[in-house]
Tab-separated table of C-alpha atoms and ligand atoms in Angstrom:
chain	number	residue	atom	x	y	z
A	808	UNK	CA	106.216	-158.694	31.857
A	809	UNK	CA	102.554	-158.678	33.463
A	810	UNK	CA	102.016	-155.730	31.837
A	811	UNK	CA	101.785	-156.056	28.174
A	812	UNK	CA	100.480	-159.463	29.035
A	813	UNK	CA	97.773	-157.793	30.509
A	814	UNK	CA	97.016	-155.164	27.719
A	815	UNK	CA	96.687	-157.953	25.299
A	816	UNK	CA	94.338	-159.649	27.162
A	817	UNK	CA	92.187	-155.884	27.108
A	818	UNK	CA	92.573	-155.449	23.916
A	819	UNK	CA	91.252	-159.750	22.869
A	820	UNK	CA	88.820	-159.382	25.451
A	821	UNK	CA	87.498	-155.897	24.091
A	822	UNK	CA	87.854	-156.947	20.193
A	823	UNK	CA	85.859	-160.070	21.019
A	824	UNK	CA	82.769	-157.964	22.560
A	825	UNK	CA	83.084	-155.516	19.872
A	826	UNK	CA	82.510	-158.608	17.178
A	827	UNK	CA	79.608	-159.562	19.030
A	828	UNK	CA	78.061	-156.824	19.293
A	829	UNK	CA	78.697	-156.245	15.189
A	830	UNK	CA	77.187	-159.512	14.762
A	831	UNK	CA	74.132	-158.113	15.953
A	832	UNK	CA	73.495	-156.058	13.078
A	833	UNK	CA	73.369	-159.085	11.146
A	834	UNK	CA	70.597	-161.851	11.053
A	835	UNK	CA	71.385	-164.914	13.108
A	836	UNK	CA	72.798	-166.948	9.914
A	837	UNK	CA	74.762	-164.589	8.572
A	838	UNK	CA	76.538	-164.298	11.814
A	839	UNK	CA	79.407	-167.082	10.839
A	840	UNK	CA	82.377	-164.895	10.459
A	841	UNK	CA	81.451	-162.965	13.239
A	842	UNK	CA	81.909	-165.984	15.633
A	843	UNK	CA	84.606	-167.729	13.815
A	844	UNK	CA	86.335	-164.173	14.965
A	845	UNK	CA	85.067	-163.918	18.383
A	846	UNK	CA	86.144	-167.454	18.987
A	847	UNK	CA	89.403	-166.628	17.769
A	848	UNK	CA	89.951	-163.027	19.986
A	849	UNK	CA	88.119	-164.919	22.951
A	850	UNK	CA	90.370	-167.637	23.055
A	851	UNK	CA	93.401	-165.601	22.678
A	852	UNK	CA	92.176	-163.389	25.497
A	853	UNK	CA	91.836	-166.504	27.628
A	854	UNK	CA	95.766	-167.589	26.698
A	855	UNK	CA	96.682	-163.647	27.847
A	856	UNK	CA	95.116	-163.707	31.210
A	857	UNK	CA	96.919	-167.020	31.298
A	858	UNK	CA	100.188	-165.729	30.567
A	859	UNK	CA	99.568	-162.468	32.516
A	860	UNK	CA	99.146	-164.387	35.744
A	861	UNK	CA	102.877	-166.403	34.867
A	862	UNK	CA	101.155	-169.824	34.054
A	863	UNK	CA	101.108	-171.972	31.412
A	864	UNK	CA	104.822	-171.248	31.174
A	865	UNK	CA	107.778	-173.421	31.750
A	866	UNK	CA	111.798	-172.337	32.273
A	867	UNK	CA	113.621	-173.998	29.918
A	868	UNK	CA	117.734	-174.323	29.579
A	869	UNK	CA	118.763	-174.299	26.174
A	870	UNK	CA	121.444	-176.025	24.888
A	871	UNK	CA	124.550	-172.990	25.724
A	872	UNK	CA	123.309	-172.754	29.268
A	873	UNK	CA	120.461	-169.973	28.677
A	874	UNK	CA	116.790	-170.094	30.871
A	875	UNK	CA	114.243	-168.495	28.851
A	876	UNK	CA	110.340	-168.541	30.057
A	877	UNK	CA	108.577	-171.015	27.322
A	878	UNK	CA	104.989	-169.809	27.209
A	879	UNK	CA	104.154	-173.245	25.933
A	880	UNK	CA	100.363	-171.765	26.315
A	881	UNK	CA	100.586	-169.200	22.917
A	882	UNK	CA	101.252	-172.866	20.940
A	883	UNK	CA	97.466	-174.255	22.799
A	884	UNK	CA	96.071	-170.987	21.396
A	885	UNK	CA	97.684	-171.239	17.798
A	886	UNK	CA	96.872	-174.710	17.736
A	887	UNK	CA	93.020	-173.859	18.011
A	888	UNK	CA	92.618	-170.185	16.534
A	889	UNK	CA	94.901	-170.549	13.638
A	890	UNK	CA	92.742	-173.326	12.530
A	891	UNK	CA	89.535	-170.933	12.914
A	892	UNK	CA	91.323	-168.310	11.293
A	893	UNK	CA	92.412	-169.837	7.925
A	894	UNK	CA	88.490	-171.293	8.320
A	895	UNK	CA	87.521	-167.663	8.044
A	896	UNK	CA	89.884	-166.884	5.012
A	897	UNK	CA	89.355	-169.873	3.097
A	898	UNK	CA	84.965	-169.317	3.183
A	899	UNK	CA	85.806	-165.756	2.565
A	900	UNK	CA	87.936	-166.990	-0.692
A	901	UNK	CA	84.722	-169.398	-1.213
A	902	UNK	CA	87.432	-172.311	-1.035
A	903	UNK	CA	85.712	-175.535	-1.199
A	904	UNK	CA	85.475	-177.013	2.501
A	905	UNK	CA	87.636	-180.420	2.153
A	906	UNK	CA	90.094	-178.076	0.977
A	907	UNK	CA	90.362	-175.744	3.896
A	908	UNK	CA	90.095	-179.057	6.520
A	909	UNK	CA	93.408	-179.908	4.738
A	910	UNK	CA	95.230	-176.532	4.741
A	911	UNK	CA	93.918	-176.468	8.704
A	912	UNK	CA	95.134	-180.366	9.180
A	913	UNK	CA	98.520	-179.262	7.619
A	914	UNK	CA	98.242	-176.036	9.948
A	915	UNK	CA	98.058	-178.655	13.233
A	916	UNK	CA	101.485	-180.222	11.923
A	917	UNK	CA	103.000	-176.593	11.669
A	918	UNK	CA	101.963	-175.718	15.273
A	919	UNK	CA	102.762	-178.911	16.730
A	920	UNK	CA	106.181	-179.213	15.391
A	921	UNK	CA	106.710	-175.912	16.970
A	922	UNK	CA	105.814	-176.515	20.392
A	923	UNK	CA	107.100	-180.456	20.760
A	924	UNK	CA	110.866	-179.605	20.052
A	925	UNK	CA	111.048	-176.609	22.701
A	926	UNK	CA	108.921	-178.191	25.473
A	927	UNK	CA	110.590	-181.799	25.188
A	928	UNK	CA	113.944	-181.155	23.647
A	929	UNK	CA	115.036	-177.161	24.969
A	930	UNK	CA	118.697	-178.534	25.023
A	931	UNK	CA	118.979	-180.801	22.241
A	932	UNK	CA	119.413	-178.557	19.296
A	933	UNK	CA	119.271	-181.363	16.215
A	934	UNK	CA	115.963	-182.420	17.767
A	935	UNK	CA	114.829	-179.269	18.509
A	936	UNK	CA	115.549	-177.506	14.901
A	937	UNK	CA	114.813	-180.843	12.925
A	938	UNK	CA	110.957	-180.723	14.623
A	939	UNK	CA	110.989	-177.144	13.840
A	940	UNK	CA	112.083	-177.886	10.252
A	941	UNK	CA	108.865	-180.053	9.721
A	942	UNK	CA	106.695	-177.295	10.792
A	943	UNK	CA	108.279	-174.951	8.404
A	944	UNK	CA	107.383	-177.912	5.782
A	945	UNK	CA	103.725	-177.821	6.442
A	946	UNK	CA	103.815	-174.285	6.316
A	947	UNK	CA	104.327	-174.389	2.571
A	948	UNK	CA	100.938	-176.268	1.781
A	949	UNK	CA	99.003	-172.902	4.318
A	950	UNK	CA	101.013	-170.058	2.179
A	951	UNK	CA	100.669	-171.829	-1.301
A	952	UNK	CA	97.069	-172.220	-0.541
A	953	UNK	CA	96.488	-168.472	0.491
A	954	UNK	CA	98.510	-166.827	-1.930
A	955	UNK	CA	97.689	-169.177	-4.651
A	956	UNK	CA	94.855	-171.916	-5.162
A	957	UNK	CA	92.193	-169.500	-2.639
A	958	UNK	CA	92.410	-166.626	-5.289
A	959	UNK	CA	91.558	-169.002	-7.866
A	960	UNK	CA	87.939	-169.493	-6.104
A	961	UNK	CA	87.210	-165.962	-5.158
A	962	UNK	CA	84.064	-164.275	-6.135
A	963	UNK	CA	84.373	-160.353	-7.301
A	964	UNK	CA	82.964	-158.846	-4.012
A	965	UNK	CA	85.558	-160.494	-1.847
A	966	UNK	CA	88.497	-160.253	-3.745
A	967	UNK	CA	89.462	-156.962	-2.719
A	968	UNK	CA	89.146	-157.507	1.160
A	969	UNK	CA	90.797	-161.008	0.567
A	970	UNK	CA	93.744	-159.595	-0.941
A	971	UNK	CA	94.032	-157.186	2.557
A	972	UNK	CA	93.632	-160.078	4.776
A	973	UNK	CA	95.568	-163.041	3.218
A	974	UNK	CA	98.261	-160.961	1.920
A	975	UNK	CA	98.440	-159.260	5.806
A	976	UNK	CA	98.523	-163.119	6.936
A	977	UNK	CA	100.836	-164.239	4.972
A	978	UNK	CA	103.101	-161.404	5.746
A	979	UNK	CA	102.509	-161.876	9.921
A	980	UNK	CA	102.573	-165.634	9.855
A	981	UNK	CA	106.049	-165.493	8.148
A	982	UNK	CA	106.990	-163.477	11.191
A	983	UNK	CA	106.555	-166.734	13.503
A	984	UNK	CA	108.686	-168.559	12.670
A	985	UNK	CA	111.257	-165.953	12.551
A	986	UNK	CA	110.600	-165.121	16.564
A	987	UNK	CA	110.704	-168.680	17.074
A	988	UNK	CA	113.981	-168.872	15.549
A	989	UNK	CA	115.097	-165.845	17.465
A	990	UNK	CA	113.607	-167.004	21.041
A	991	UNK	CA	112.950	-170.699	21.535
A	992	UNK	CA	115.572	-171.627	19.114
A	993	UNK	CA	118.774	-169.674	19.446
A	994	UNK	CA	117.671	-167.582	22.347
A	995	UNK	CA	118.756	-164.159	20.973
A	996	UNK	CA	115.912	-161.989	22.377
A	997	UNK	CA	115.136	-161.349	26.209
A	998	UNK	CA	112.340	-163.010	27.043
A	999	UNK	CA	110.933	-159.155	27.667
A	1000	UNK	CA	111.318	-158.494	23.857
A	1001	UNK	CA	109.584	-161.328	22.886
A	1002	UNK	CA	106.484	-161.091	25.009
A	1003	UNK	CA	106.093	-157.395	23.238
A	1004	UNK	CA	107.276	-158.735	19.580
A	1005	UNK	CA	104.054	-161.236	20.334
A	1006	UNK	CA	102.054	-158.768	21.257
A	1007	UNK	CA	102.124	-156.445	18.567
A	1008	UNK	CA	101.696	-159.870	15.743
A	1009	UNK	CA	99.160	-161.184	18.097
A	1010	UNK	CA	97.214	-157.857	17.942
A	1011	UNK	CA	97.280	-156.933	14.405
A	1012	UNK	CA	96.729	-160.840	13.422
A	1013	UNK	CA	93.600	-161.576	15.326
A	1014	UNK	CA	92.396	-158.034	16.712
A	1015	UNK	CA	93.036	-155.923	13.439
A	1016	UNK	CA	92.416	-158.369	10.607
A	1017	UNK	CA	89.361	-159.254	12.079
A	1018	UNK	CA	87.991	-155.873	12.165
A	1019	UNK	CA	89.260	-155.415	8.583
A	1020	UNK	CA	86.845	-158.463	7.415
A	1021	UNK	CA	84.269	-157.627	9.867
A	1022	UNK	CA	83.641	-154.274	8.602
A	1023	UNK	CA	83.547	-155.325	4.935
A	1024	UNK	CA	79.887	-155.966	4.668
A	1025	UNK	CA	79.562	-155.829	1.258
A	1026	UNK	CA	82.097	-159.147	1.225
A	1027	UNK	CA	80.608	-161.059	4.326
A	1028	UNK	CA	76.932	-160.801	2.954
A	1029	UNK	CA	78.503	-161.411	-0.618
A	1030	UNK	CA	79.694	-165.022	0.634
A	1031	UNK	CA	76.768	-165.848	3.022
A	1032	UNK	CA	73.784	-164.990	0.377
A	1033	UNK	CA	75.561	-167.750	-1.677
A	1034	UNK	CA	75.903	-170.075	1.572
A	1035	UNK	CA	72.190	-169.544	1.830
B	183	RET	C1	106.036	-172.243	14.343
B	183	RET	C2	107.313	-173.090	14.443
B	183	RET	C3	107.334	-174.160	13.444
B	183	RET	C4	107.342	-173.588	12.052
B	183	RET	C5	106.339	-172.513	11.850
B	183	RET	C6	105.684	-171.903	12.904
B	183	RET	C7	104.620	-170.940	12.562
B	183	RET	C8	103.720	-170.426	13.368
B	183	RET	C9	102.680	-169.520	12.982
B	183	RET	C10	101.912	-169.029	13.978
B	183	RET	C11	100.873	-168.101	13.843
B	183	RET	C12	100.261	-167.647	14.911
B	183	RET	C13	99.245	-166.648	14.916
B	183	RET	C14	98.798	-166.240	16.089
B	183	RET	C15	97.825	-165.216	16.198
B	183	RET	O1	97.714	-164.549	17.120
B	183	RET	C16	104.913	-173.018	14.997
B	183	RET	C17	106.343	-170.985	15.135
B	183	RET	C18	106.074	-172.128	10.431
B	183	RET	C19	102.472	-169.151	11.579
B	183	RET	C20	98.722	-166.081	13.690
């Protein structure tokens, strides 16, 4: 368990120097997606080294009897980097900014409704699945938002990079709920699987997305020379 744990920590901890040091090549204000990125990698990396030393975890029974470890630590990380990283999509899609507060306000609910039912309710499945339920709910607004009403507000350097990265999202976020299902819900994977199953969505989410939109300089300085 420690050690995959471990190697995602290396790998957030490395991604997040390698942003910075990308940012360099950039003046000072044109440095926003670079540190919306690191944020996200850094605090990820923090939540590994967490997890890698067993804390922020809890045993939970669930309802037939089961113990599963709850790393009730991953839902503190999604609750802050998701927001950061639909702040990076939506300014790459040029979204207006009241806009993306609400798809990130709506991205709170989702994370909260998936951490509350586990943590307070591991053996009372209606509560449980019903507070899951209403996270899957304010998903909708976060996928209709990427897929639809950010394309409409895209300018022509970006679009091509933005189709990578919120069509990779999209695809990798549906994937959450899915392992939540599988793991705090019904309990169907070893807690083993589902560390790894993390990692690899974990990796490619944060670490290899954000390289994607960090090395498309002709997009990033498209969207900052029209912040400036
Ligand atoms: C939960 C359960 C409630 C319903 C839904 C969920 C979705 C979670 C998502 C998490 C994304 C995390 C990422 C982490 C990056 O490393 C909270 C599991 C819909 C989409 C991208």
């Amino acid at each position: 368990m420690i050690l995959p744990l471990a190697i995602g920590f290396m790998i957030l901890f490395t991604s997040t120097l390698a942003f910075f040091v990308m940012s360099m090549s950039y003046e000072t204000e044109k440095r926003t997606f670079h540190h919306i990125t690191m944020f996200v990698t850094g605090i990820a990396a923090i939540a590994y080294l967490i997890m890698a030393f067993e804390g922020g975890a809890a045993e939970l029974t669930l309802t037939d009897g089961k113990v599963r470890t709850f790393f009730w630590v991953r839902y503190v990380d999604w609750a802050l980097t998701t927001p950061l990283l639909l702040l990076d999509i939506g300014l790459l899609a040029n979204a207006p900014l009241a806009h993306i507060a609400y798809v990130i306000g709506c991205d709170v609910l989702m994370i909260v409704g998936g951490l509350v039912g586990p943590l307070l309710f591991a053996a009372n499945d209606p509560a449980k699945w019903l507070l899951f339920y209403i996270g899957c709910f304010w998903f909708l607004p976060i996928l209709y938002a990427m897929m639809v009403e950010w394309k409409t507000t895209l300018t022509d350097k970006a679009r091509p990079v933005y189709n990578v990265i919120a069509n990779g999202t999209v695809v990798l976020w549906c994937a959450y709920p899915v392992m939540w299902a599988m793991c705090e819900g019904t309990g169907m994977l070893s807690d083993e699987t589902e560390v790894i199953l993390y990692l690899v969505l974990d990796m490619v989410a944060k670490s290899g997305l954000g390289f994607i939109l960090l090395s498309s300089h002709d997009a990033i300085t498209g969207v900052m020379n029209k912040d400036a």
